[in-house]
Amino acid sequence: MSAAKTVILTALIALAICWAGPATANGCLGCHQGFVSPMPPSPAQGKVPDCLFCHGGDATAKALPQAHQGLRANPSTLDAADQTCGRCHPGWPEKVRRSPMATNAGLINQTRYLWGAQPSPAPLWATRKVGPLAQLPQPDVAGGQAVDDLLRRRCLRCHLWSPGADMDGARRSAGCAACHAPTDDQGRKIHGHRLSKSPPVAQCLRCHASDCGAGAEYVGLTPADEHFTAHFAQIDPARPKLFNGRVWRETRPDLHHQAGLACIDCHVRAEVMGDGQIRQAALLHVGLRCQSCHGRPGQPPRQARTSHDQAMTNVSIKNGAALVRGKLSGKTLVAPSLANGPDAPAAHLAPGHQRLACHACHGAANPAVWGLQVLLDTRPGPARWRDIAAQGDHQLWAMAWAADQAQAPKALDLLSGRPRDGVWVLSPFFRRREWRVHGQGPDGRTFLLRPRFQYVVTILDENGRPSVAGQIPSPGLGLAPWRPHNTRRPTVGCADCHGNAMALGLGLTFLRDGQPNQPPALAPELWLPRAEGLAMDGGWTKIVDLAGRPQQVMLVEGARPFARELLRKLLRPGKQYIKWLLRDLDARAAEAQTKKP
């Protein structure tokens, strides 16, 4: 008998012995020793839940496999949660299924719109059918709908219907346990069999550490593309460790993170787990506002509620100040209220600045990918991509380093689990933190803008020949207002917006000298994609022209570039601007003087 057969037979005998005892739920512990209840007594049972309450199985069986009939290894998956988690938490499984973290509706519908597969970014499709949303259709690459193949085989790995990718920093469970069963970077459960009511920041980063939204910059990380660090032929201490399938650049963390606040200290339960509403974009789903804790200049906070009227249960208002209790740390912090009067920052008092979102000035950087090359490669030998394989895709990484390079690549459909020919490879034209481009958000305030994305598509057929070569789909180039999670107390300077053509969305250019009574004129842009054969009239950062005509589409309903008259006013600020600029410079000089040793 082989060694393998001997091990299997021994294991089966041991399991049979384990189940030779009483036919009760406690029989589970005969084999699964050391396990404890994952939670306190449940309202439904009035006692500590037993194994069968969540996992199912047959308590009357005396042996395997009968004992495991109907067993749920992960009882928190979204298709099982109504019968498990929902028994104690009624209504929440359906809210979670309709949440952005389960539907990925923003990513799916915005991408399909940019590729011309639907007339608008309005939510029509999701990872699974839920409410009015249908499941993302099967791809028809030959019929011109390659975008569904891109989404299914490259993008849709961070949703609650599936476990995390097999990469350090991305491994997690599916369903409710994705958040409530925290894991380490290798996927090992930190609390064993116990669940956690309050997920730590590291658990949020299992998904929120990519180019698709805010997250990693909160803890001081932004993705990097340095060629010499983007591959790992052998272990080399000089090269940084991969996390979430990427190389990272360390930056200064958000000041809220430095103060000890976790994601769940600001984002309320209904915002994270869903409130049952399906919205067009994640930005519209987030109701948190800075004024909930900090108030407005001269107006202390009044009530700790989001703009969706959801209570911030860990925040109380006392004597005109917000007291924030850390749900993980247990510490109470006093949120500083915005001052008014002669000692207030000039930027808080300048006329018109009430129309600025706080992060437009207090966001330390605007990390983004400007221009994204997307290639469907069907050729044998994916090792050609080793130099850039660290791009957050576990399938591409495995293929690039596989021993067999003679076969054409096949990547799994992340929704169906079925393989198809080819693998998607991404490469940014520019990855920049310092390119600050502004527009108006859905509420009319000035927001930082970030591409989501600006696609240049190449598709190879089954013979490895390009059927689509370097094309920008229609509309193809899209941006969204967002709130980068890298808040700092010091702000950008006045001239970083006023008189700054790039900051106003006019491209990599500057205002030519001219007479005040003449229309403004811009210098030629410093770099044009058209020079590389791309069908674009401007550069990646040009979202509007001097006439106020949009050059790229906005992906959030109500967002828009600056209008013609506002553009001209901001390009040529007047005497009032000089007055406030000098006041700001005096304040900065005085503050610097007080910090001298």
Short mmCIF file of N, CA and C in Angstrom, two decimals, residues 469-472 528-536:
data_model
loop_
_atom_site.label_atom_id
_atom_site.label_comp_id
_atom_site.label_asym_id
_atom_site.label_seq_id
_atom_site.Cartn_x
_atom_site.Cartn_y
_atom_site.Cartn_z
N ALA A 469 -5.91 47.50 -32.24
CA ALA A 469 -4.54 47.94 -31.98
C ALA A 469 -4.51 49.37 -31.48
N GLY A 470 -4.28 49.54 -30.19
CA GLY A 470 -4.09 50.87 -29.62
C GLY A 470 -5.25 51.81 -29.82
N GLN A 471 -6.46 51.32 -29.67
CA GLN A 471 -7.64 52.16 -29.88
C GLN A 471 -8.20 52.66 -28.56
N ILE A 472 -8.71 53.89 -28.60
CA ILE A 472 -9.44 54.45 -27.46
C ILE A 472 -10.91 54.22 -27.73
N LEU A 528 1.66 65.32 -25.70
CA LEU A 528 0.39 64.99 -26.35
C LEU A 528 0.37 63.52 -26.77
N PRO A 529 -0.65 62.77 -26.35
CA PRO A 529 -0.77 61.37 -26.78
C PRO A 529 -0.84 61.22 -28.30
N ARG A 530 -1.32 62.26 -29.01
CA ARG A 530 -1.41 62.16 -30.46
C ARG A 530 -0.03 61.93 -31.09
N ALA A 531 1.01 62.42 -30.41
CA ALA A 531 2.36 62.22 -30.94
C ALA A 531 2.74 60.75 -30.93
N GLU A 532 2.06 59.93 -30.13
CA GLU A 532 2.30 58.50 -30.10
C GLU A 532 1.27 57.72 -30.89
N GLY A 533 0.50 58.44 -31.71
CA GLY A 533 -0.46 57.77 -32.58
C GLY A 533 -1.83 57.55 -31.98
N LEU A 534 -2.11 58.15 -30.81
CA LEU A 534 -3.42 57.97 -30.19
C LEU A 534 -4.37 59.07 -30.65
N ALA A 535 -5.62 58.71 -30.86
CA ALA A 535 -6.62 59.64 -31.38
C ALA A 535 -7.17 60.50 -30.25
N MET A 536 -6.36 61.45 -29.79
CA MET A 536 -6.76 62.37 -28.73
C MET A 536 -6.38 63.79 -29.13
#
